[in-house]
Each structure stands twice: as C-alpha cells, then as structure tokens.
Amino acid sequence: MDNLLVIGIILAMMIVLLLAGLYIHSVLLASGIIGLILLEGFGILPGLLGNEPFNRVASYTLTTIPLFVLMAQFILQSGLVQDIFYMVHKVSKGKNSLLGVLTLIIGGLLGAVSGSGTATSASLGQVAIPELRKHGYSAPLAGAVAASGGSLSGIIPPSIILILYGVATETPVGSLFVGAFIPGILTMLVFIAVMLVYFQLGKKKQQATQEEVTEDAAAEEKVPVLRLIIASIIAVAIVFIIFGGIYSGVFTPTEAGAVGAFVGLIAAFLLGKVNFAFFKTSLIETVKLTGMVMIIMIGAQIFGRFVSLSLLPRRLIEWIEPIMDTPALVLIAISIVLFIMFMFIEGAAVILMSIPVLLPIIVELQVDVLWFGVFVAVICTIGLITPPVGLSVYAVAGVSGISSGSIFRLTTVFALVAMVVVTGLMIAFPGLATWLPNSM
Amino acid sequence: MKGVWKAYRLFHYLKLIGIWISGIAVVAMMLLIVYDVMMRTLFSSSIRGGFEIIQNYMMPLVVFPGLAYVYSSGVLPKMDLLLDRFGAGMQKAIILLMILLELFVLVLIVQFSWAYAMDGLEREIAFPAAGTLYPLYPFFFLIPIAFGMIVIENLFILIRNILEKKPSLLMEEPKGPVEDL
Amino acid sequence: GGGESEGGGSEGETITLRAATGLSAQHAWWEASMVPWMERVEELTDGQVQFETFTGGELVSVPDEGDALQSGTVDVALVLPIYQPDQFPMAEVTMLPLNHSDTLIASNAWKKLLESEEELADGQTYTEMQFGDFKVFPVSTTQEYSISTTGKEFNSVSDVEGTSLRTPSRIHEMYAAKTGINSVTMPAVEIYDALSRGTFEGAFYSIADWTGYGFQDLFRYTVTGINFGHFNAFIGMSQSRWDELPENVQEAMTQANEDIFEAGAQEWMDRAEAIIPENEENGGKFVEFSELDQEVQDHFNTGIEDTWTDYAKLLEDNGLPGNEVVKMWRDLLIEEGGEVPEAVMNLE
Ligand code: NA
Ligand code: NA
C-alpha cells in the first residue's frame, strides 16, 4: 500500500484509539503492528515482533529505571522526604508557593543523578504530591509540578537522550553534558515561573477553604527535633555520596542508580523503618513502575519500527527543503516537527529515527552539532510532558492516581512556554549551549 | 461468574509468584552492581562479565515475570478523557472492541516471541562475557510466558464483560489512592 | 521478504533493496564502504537497483543485522560477526594480536579468507562453515587496535598488570587474562563518561574509531607498533534473497565490491592520520612498542603467543578446526606483509 496512505490511516487510528481510552502501550503496539502489516504484509512481523521486547529490555543503561525508582521507594518508605518537606515548609514560613519551587529544584537536582525523566517523575510523584496536596496545590497542579520537575532529568546531565544523540552523531557525550547544563537550568526556571502563575491563580479561586487545610496540615505535623537532625544528616549524606561518587569517578551515572538505592536502604535501616512491609511495598511499587515504563518502551520500539519503514520522518523533512537558505527558519521548522514527533512518540525512538535525516541538514546549515544535540534534548524533555504520549505525566498519573488528562491540561502550558522561551533563546543565543564546553 | 472468579483467584497466585521473582531480581541487581563498584574501588577488580550478566539476565528477570501483575494492577496509563462520557451500552461496545484488539496484538507477540525463543533454543544463542559464553536463549522464553499471562488476564476481562453488566477494562478496581476530581 | 522487489526475477524491472546498519551514518564502514558500494551498484545497473537506507539502529541494531537479513526485515546489511561468537565462533580470528600489520594488510587477508576455496574441515571452506546462510561481500577490516590510556604509562611489567582496560571482544579478554590486565566491559555509550572520571584507565581501540566516542579528547598515552587485531565486517545478504536477484544485478554487486574495497580500507588510515596530530596537540603521546622496556615487550609478546594457542584450543574444544583456521589466517597475513611473533610462526 502507498506509504502516505498508510501513514494517514495509522495516525487516524492512533488518535481514535487514544481517545477511546486504550492503554498507551496497546495503542503503540496496535498502530505499529497494523501499520507494519499494511506497509509490508504479514511477513515483516516475525523479524520485528519476536526479538524487540527482549532487546529493548536487556540493556545495562536501563537499569537506572528500576534502581532509581527503588531508591525513591526506599527513601519514601523511610519517611525521610516527608521530614525534609516538613522542614522546608517550616523554612518557607507558610509560603506554600516555595514548596512547589523547591519540588522543581529537587527535580533538577534529581536530574543531576538520574538519566531518565520517566523514572524521576515517578519518584517525585510519589514523594512530593502528597505534600503538595496538603499545602494548597490542586491535584492536577501537584501532578504537573512532579511531572515537569521529573522531566528535567532528560536535559540536566547525565541524560540518556544526550547519550543516544552522542552515539548517533559521534559527538563527545561529555561535551554534550556540559553544554546541556545552562539550558537545563533555564528550562527549570521556566517551569518554576509557570508553576508560580498557576499557583497564584489557584489560590485566588479557593482562598477560603485553603487556609483551613494548611493549618490542619501544619498542626498534625509535629516532628521531634532529633529526628529532623538525623534526617538532615542522612539526606546530605545521600546527595553527597551520589554526586561525589559520580563526579569523582567511583561509579558511572548508571551505576549511581544501584548505589543510590543501596544508600537509601541503609538510610531506612538507620531510621528504623526496615521490615517485611517495607520491602513488600518498595519492591512491588518498583516492579509496577518499571513494568509500566518498559511495556510502553516496547510498544514505542515497535511503533518506531513502523515509523522508520514508512519513511515518515523523511517526508516531514522534504517539506522544509525550500527554506534551507534561512537557517533560523529551518531550525524553527525542525523544532516544530520534533515537538510534534515528541508529542506522539517516546523520546529515544524519535532521536533514533530522526537523527539520520536531520543531521545532514544541520551539517549543511553549518549549525554546531553539539548545540543541536542540546537543542533536541530540550525539545525531548518538553515532549515528556506533552499529550498524548508524555511518559513523565503517565508515570506521575500511575503513582498518584491523578488522571493523566487533568495533568496534561497544565503540563501542555508548561511545555509550550518552555518551548518558546528556551528554544527561542537558544536560537537567538547559541552560546547558551556552546560557551561552557568551549571554555573548558 | 462464580467459577470464573475462583479460577481468577488461582491465576492471581501465579501473578504474585511472578512479581516476587521480579522484586527479588531488583534487589539482586542492586547488590550485584554495588558489589561490583566496591570491588573495583577497593581491589581494582570487577565481577567478570558482571555488566553482561546484569543486562542479559537481571533486566529481563526484573521486567517480565511481574508484567502480568503490573497489567492487572491498573497502573498502566491510558488517556481517560472520553470513555466515561458515553452511555453504558456504548462503553461496553468500545471496551469489548478494545479487548479484542488488545488480544489480537498480544497473541501476535506471544506467537512470534515464542518462535524467536524456539529459534534461539535451536541455535543455542549465547552471549560472550569475560572470555566465555553464557546461554541466553532460556531467557527468551520469559517473553511469550509474560505476554501469554496477559492474554489470559484479557480473556478473564472479556468473560467478565460478557457476563456482567458493568463494563470494565480491569478484573478488579485498583486499591491504590484514587483522586476525586 | 522485505523491500519492494517488484518481480525481482527478470531483468529490467526496478529492484528496491532495504539496506541497514546499526552503526552511525558517519561510521567508516557505512560512509566509506557501504554507501560507495550502493552508489556503484546503482551506477552499474543504470538505476535498476535502488537502495532505501536505515542507519544508527533506526531499523536494526548492532549486532542483529544478520538475524534481520535472515528474517527478511532487511535485504542487505553490514554484518559484524565478531559480536556473536556463539553463532560465528571463528570470525574472531582477525582479532588475534600481531606484531605488525595495517588496515590494508589485514583487509586483504580478510578478503582472501572469505574468498578462500581451500577446505577448512568437512569439505567446507571458511565462509561455508561460518557464513553458509549468507551471500558475503568482504569489506575492509578496521584499523589495528591499540592500547590507549588516559595517562597511565607502561614503564614496567608491574605498570601493565592491574591496569583496567575496556575489552571489546573475547580474544581481548583472553589477552588481558594472560597479561594481568584487568578487563572492564561497559556499554559503548558510557565509556567516555567513565573514562573521563577515572572509573577505569583505558581501552583496546582502533585510533581511526576514536572520534565515534570522543576518545581523541581523553587518551593521553597510546602504544603503537604492536597491534591487537582488526575488527571485521562484511556486506551481507541472505542466500535466498541473493538467489532471487537477476544475474546482471549479481554481477554488478560483485563488481561494485571489487571497485570500492581498497578505498574503504584507505579511509581508516586517513582517519587515523588526521586524528593523531589532533591528539598530540591535546597532549597525547604515541609510544613505539620497540622503545618500551625489554621486559615489558616480552610480557606483551608472550601474551600474544599464548592468545593464539588459547584461541585455537578454545575452538578445537568446541569441535571446530581451530588450529587450521589460525594457521590459515597467519599465512594470509604473512602473504600480505604482516608480522607475528616467532612462536606463532612456528605453529604447526
Ligand atoms: Na539527568
Ligand atoms: Na509527548
């Protein structure tokens, strides 16, 4: 069947299935499989369906997903983060907006030890949402803060996306990491600004009821000083071990997942929280989240194979040929195309299928390949919180029970603002990404 | 429907075994990596073939055995904007169609991943690590088993929707926190 | 099968073949061998054959290219058999360490090995035994592998022992075990980060391949003049897909491979030549093996000899003609101008 016709049918089918409420992984699997059958016939399936699930999962780099989630579980079950949020609440003297700011900053800090936005979002969702809810944040806003804070792992180094890009384009991964630092911080600041606007709007809407909620929350949270001191020491120690270990070379960012989980376990042990129930909850939750992320990745992989074979990315690129002599225009066009692709498809798959097509254009435009890598990672990070395929939002929805639709309504705004501001600034001032790596 | 629930209870134990295998595998994976890091730092020697073993044995063990439990736990995401706005009859029709589509896709995966595992068995597919070959093909069978269990789960859901009035994509509603929005 | 081979049998109809690699589009094998080969085939068939290309794991990942050919997912691909010693246990023979060779020497020897009519065992040639399901077009090997470190120097045997190096194949694992080198395995994408932070100290790698991972910025000490083998590859098709092609296309493909082969090998040498001065500018040091302490040289050489016999024995233990294949490889190398230690010369 003609490629364009198949692409049309499959895109329409995807939208219908998504709206009907089919599981995301099933939408990806069904669209991918039916697309492949329409495109190539049944004969193409054995070679792609048989091995992809195993190959996708059997990856050392992906150990970060279960292990960072496990770390979050251990820390969550130990009560440590609640204590810290309690302290922060005290420090902010009832300024609840600061709690959201802090959650996003913690998202950024977690991003500096995690390579995967999805795993971080899930962790952040578990730890932060109950606290945010107690302090006047609506469920969707709390979910949006956790999802966007967690998505920052995609751009703040280390980042699996930057690693994939580095490998695909033969760009030094270390330089990419350094280059992503400033745009990563910038993205975080944009998220904070948008969050503050939403928080103020929400506060005006329900001022009367909120006051009571806050007072109740503060009253029930009397924590002994000694425990707070121990909690602070342990928290500082965890951050120190993970950051220190990575940046001194004792372990790689991937191994940090395991070390972090282990340190989390020791912390829980010191706080006297380790028992059978502790393990049961931590392990089941970890396997649930890991299974959720991985089954979507398997679906995305098979859908990605269909997209590759349909030559859809190349068609998209062909459309922008006429504007090649205006680089800024091409870059804006590329960012829109990528934005749309990252909306629908899991990030790593987009990188893998678009780079072979985009890179020649970038080279021809004489755009810095390192700069472009950081640029793509920013859009990819934003893609983690845009519907219909926004893994960070699904991770948060999965752990919190908040509906993904209601979170998406807010994160889409987060995404659009970050898209315009961060990518706009990067196009206007390329030095934001290239200055640091060049001066080191 | 009573017999169905009885059978589903039995099936539930199978899923529980699966999630415990996965859970233990996560802890084992954590300990292996931490041990490897410690050995490398303290004695500058690492587990021979550690990286390959973790990648090829531990990761599939973490993900696949627990997958059927994960599926039935209600944690898997979907866009839930429209379905609730339809009437019960319409909802049921949509859900039945979705279950059939899901079964179609899952059965294909079971079929082809089984074929892949059998082919691996025949060729004795192995991976090299630390100068030796470790068999890989036994782990290929985790995939048709995992997805086969999800097919069974879906058959239960299909029967439930045929026999009971209220349509649902799950056998049991999740017990976790549910926000009222 | 894959590809829109409309008819496929008779002459004159357009044949579109799906070509893939898990390597990046900038990799020397793709850029300097596979792409020129495809262009030459299109040229020689006057556009009768067209290629639809997929790189960087877009459709198939390393090392699944061989499986993808057999399942019909793709029609033609770069196959890297060393990554699958369980399936192609004798492919690693080109990774055996040597005293001297270069990309041209090893490439020619590899081509001769693949095209050899000589019986290896059971009435079969090397290619029939290893790659019987494939139509094989030899392409160049990589440049020779060197040992590079982020700064550690080999001034004595005790410097060598305990050094942590990333090993890319089973043969290097054997060599490392023989010479007391601590072998580290790690996904390629993590190497840069781990090396730059000192998680381990260096790697066996070919200089021409450094830029793929940014190693030109990291390595400070490289031993040249001893070589740790050549990674190999071939352009492959499934035998059944090959048999479907009309004769004129088969001839064009064979001719095209002859036409591009040497330039493909030359690319590796050109790349290495461009990287060496760049690395020296960054403070990198290249040390000639013959200038190392004699004890260190002996240590490395003993390792080489032992690796040849160990590898042969490993194959023999698995019922394969290990002794024959290493001798065949040695003789082809010598014929092309390579050098091996005395004890390897004396292998009988
Ligand atoms: Na990160
Ligand atoms: Na998205």
mmCIF file of C-alpha atoms in Angstrom, chain A residues 110-231:
data_model
loop_
_atom_site.group_PDB
_atom_site.id
_atom_site.type_symbol
_atom_site.label_atom_id
_atom_site.label_comp_id
_atom_site.label_asym_id
_atom_site.label_seq_id
_atom_site.Cartn_x
_atom_site.Cartn_y
_atom_site.Cartn_z
ATOM 1 C CA LEU A 110 17.483 14.501 40.980
ATOM 2 C CA GLY A 111 18.056 15.123 37.280
ATOM 3 C CA ALA A 112 21.727 15.540 38.042
ATOM 4 C CA VAL A 113 21.876 11.962 39.308
ATOM 5 C CA SER A 114 19.318 10.372 37.002
ATOM 6 C CA GLY A 115 19.388 9.876 33.267
ATOM 7 C CA SER A 116 15.726 9.131 32.763
ATOM 8 C CA GLY A 117 12.933 11.666 33.032
ATOM 9 C CA THR A 118 10.301 8.978 33.416
ATOM 10 C CA ALA A 119 11.885 7.329 36.441
ATOM 11 C CA THR A 120 12.489 10.646 38.167
ATOM 12 C CA SER A 121 8.931 11.783 37.551
ATOM 13 C CA ALA A 122 7.578 8.608 39.074
ATOM 14 C CA SER A 123 9.783 9.027 42.130
ATOM 15 C CA LEU A 124 8.971 12.675 42.508
ATOM 16 C CA GLY A 125 5.292 11.929 42.046
ATOM 17 C CA GLN A 126 5.306 9.518 44.952
ATOM 18 C CA VAL A 127 7.258 11.712 47.309
ATOM 19 C CA ALA A 128 6.086 15.222 46.543
ATOM 20 C CA ILE A 129 2.432 15.001 45.514
ATOM 21 C CA PRO A 130 1.017 14.101 48.956
ATOM 22 C CA GLU A 131 2.957 17.025 50.491
ATOM 23 C CA LEU A 132 1.975 19.473 47.758
ATOM 24 C CA ARG A 133 -1.667 18.424 48.125
ATOM 25 C CA LYS A 134 -1.533 19.169 51.852
ATOM 26 C CA HIS A 135 -0.251 22.650 51.146
ATOM 27 C CA GLY A 136 -2.902 24.006 48.850
ATOM 28 C CA TYR A 137 -1.933 22.610 45.485
ATOM 29 C CA SER A 138 -4.761 21.191 43.382
ATOM 30 C CA ALA A 139 -4.263 17.581 42.306
ATOM 31 C CA PRO A 140 -3.573 18.490 38.658
ATOM 32 C CA LEU A 141 -1.074 21.201 39.626
ATOM 33 C CA ALA A 142 0.726 18.904 42.070
ATOM 34 C CA GLY A 143 0.885 16.296 39.301
ATOM 35 C CA ALA A 144 2.163 18.863 36.813
ATOM 36 C CA VAL A 145 4.898 20.005 39.212
ATOM 37 C CA ALA A 146 6.057 16.427 39.762
ATOM 38 C CA ALA A 147 5.916 15.526 36.068
ATOM 39 C CA SER A 148 7.724 18.613 34.825
ATOM 40 C CA GLY A 149 10.243 18.513 37.688
ATOM 41 C CA GLY A 150 10.990 14.887 36.900
ATOM 42 C CA SER A 151 11.209 15.504 33.171
ATOM 43 C CA LEU A 152 14.204 17.775 33.831
ATOM 44 C CA SER A 153 16.311 14.620 34.079
ATOM 45 C CA GLY A 154 16.070 14.454 30.302
ATOM 46 C CA ILE A 155 18.121 17.628 29.882
ATOM 47 C CA ILE A 156 20.085 18.126 33.113
ATOM 48 C CA PRO A 157 23.137 15.865 32.754
ATOM 49 C CA PRO A 158 23.514 12.897 32.846
ATOM 50 C CA SER A 159 20.818 12.279 30.246
ATOM 51 C CA ILE A 160 20.039 9.131 28.299
ATOM 52 C CA ILE A 161 18.823 11.292 25.406
ATOM 53 C CA LEU A 162 22.150 13.121 25.158
ATOM 54 C CA ILE A 163 23.977 9.799 25.319
ATOM 55 C CA LEU A 164 21.874 8.419 22.455
ATOM 56 C CA TYR A 165 22.425 11.586 20.445
ATOM 57 C CA GLY A 166 26.168 11.487 21.114
ATOM 58 C CA VAL A 167 26.366 7.935 19.878
ATOM 59 C CA ALA A 168 24.187 8.554 16.814
ATOM 60 C CA THR A 169 26.166 11.622 15.746
ATOM 61 C CA GLU A 170 29.598 10.712 17.140
ATOM 62 C CA THR A 171 29.605 13.819 19.341
ATOM 63 C CA PRO A 172 31.548 13.510 22.642
ATOM 64 C CA VAL A 173 28.985 12.733 25.310
ATOM 65 C CA GLY A 174 30.959 14.640 27.955
ATOM 66 C CA SER A 175 30.815 17.878 25.946
ATOM 67 C CA LEU A 176 27.102 17.385 25.376
ATOM 68 C CA PHE A 177 26.616 17.020 29.116
ATOM 69 C CA VAL A 178 28.488 20.231 29.839
ATOM 70 C CA GLY A 179 26.631 22.042 27.053
ATOM 71 C CA ALA A 180 23.234 20.967 28.394
ATOM 72 C CA PHE A 181 23.846 22.478 31.815
ATOM 73 C CA ILE A 182 22.705 26.082 31.201
ATOM 74 C CA PRO A 183 19.687 25.191 29.012
ATOM 75 C CA GLY A 184 18.723 22.654 31.682
ATOM 76 C CA ILE A 185 18.712 25.295 34.395
ATOM 77 C CA LEU A 186 16.839 27.634 32.057
ATOM 78 C CA THR A 187 14.136 25.032 31.484
ATOM 79 C CA MET A 188 13.822 24.580 35.242
ATOM 80 C CA LEU A 189 13.414 28.350 35.752
ATOM 81 C CA VAL A 190 10.684 28.485 33.104
ATOM 82 C CA PHE A 191 8.828 25.625 34.795
ATOM 83 C CA ILE A 192 9.106 27.436 38.137
ATOM 84 C CA ALA A 193 7.702 30.644 36.665
ATOM 85 C CA VAL A 194 4.732 28.905 35.049
ATOM 86 C CA MET A 195 4.081 26.925 38.222
ATOM 87 C CA LEU A 196 4.004 30.134 40.317
ATOM 88 C CA VAL A 197 1.454 31.712 37.976
ATOM 89 C CA TYR A 198 -0.797 28.653 38.227
ATOM 90 C CA PHE A 199 -0.407 28.522 41.993
ATOM 91 C CA GLN A 200 -1.463 32.165 42.388
ATOM 92 C CA LEU A 201 -4.463 31.592 40.098
ATOM 93 C CA GLY A 202 -5.468 28.520 42.090
ATOM 94 C CA LYS A 203 -5.096 30.348 45.395
ATOM 95 C CA LYS A 204 -7.453 33.140 44.340
ATOM 96 C CA LYS A 205 -10.009 30.579 43.257
ATOM 97 C CA GLN A 206 -10.285 28.803 46.610
ATOM 98 C CA GLN A 207 -8.796 31.147 49.174
ATOM 99 C CA ALA A 208 -11.261 30.457 51.950
ATOM 100 C CA THR A 209 -11.025 26.654 52.080
ATOM 101 C CA GLN A 210 -7.290 26.587 51.589
ATOM 102 C CA GLU A 211 -6.407 28.453 54.797
ATOM 103 C CA GLU A 212 -8.027 25.744 56.906
ATOM 104 C CA VAL A 213 -6.334 22.912 55.042
ATOM 105 C CA THR A 214 -2.926 24.458 55.591
ATOM 106 C CA GLU A 215 -3.442 24.964 59.303
ATOM 107 C CA ASP A 216 -4.648 21.408 59.742
ATOM 108 C CA ALA A 217 -1.657 20.100 57.879
ATOM 109 C CA ALA A 218 0.742 22.135 59.988
ATOM 110 C CA ALA A 219 -0.898 21.061 63.223
ATOM 111 C CA GLU A 220 -0.675 17.332 62.615
ATOM 112 C CA GLU A 221 2.982 17.518 61.617
ATOM 113 C CA LYS A 222 4.880 17.835 64.879
ATOM 114 C CA VAL A 223 8.206 16.095 64.317
ATOM 115 C CA PRO A 224 10.851 15.639 67.050
ATOM 116 C CA VAL A 225 13.950 17.791 66.551
ATOM 117 C CA LEU A 226 16.371 14.875 66.940
ATOM 118 C CA ARG A 227 14.727 13.001 64.060
ATOM 119 C CA LEU A 228 14.940 16.114 61.922
ATOM 120 C CA ILE A 229 18.652 16.396 62.609
ATOM 121 C CA ILE A 230 19.229 12.728 61.763
ATOM 122 C CA ALA A 231 17.086 13.092 58.651
#
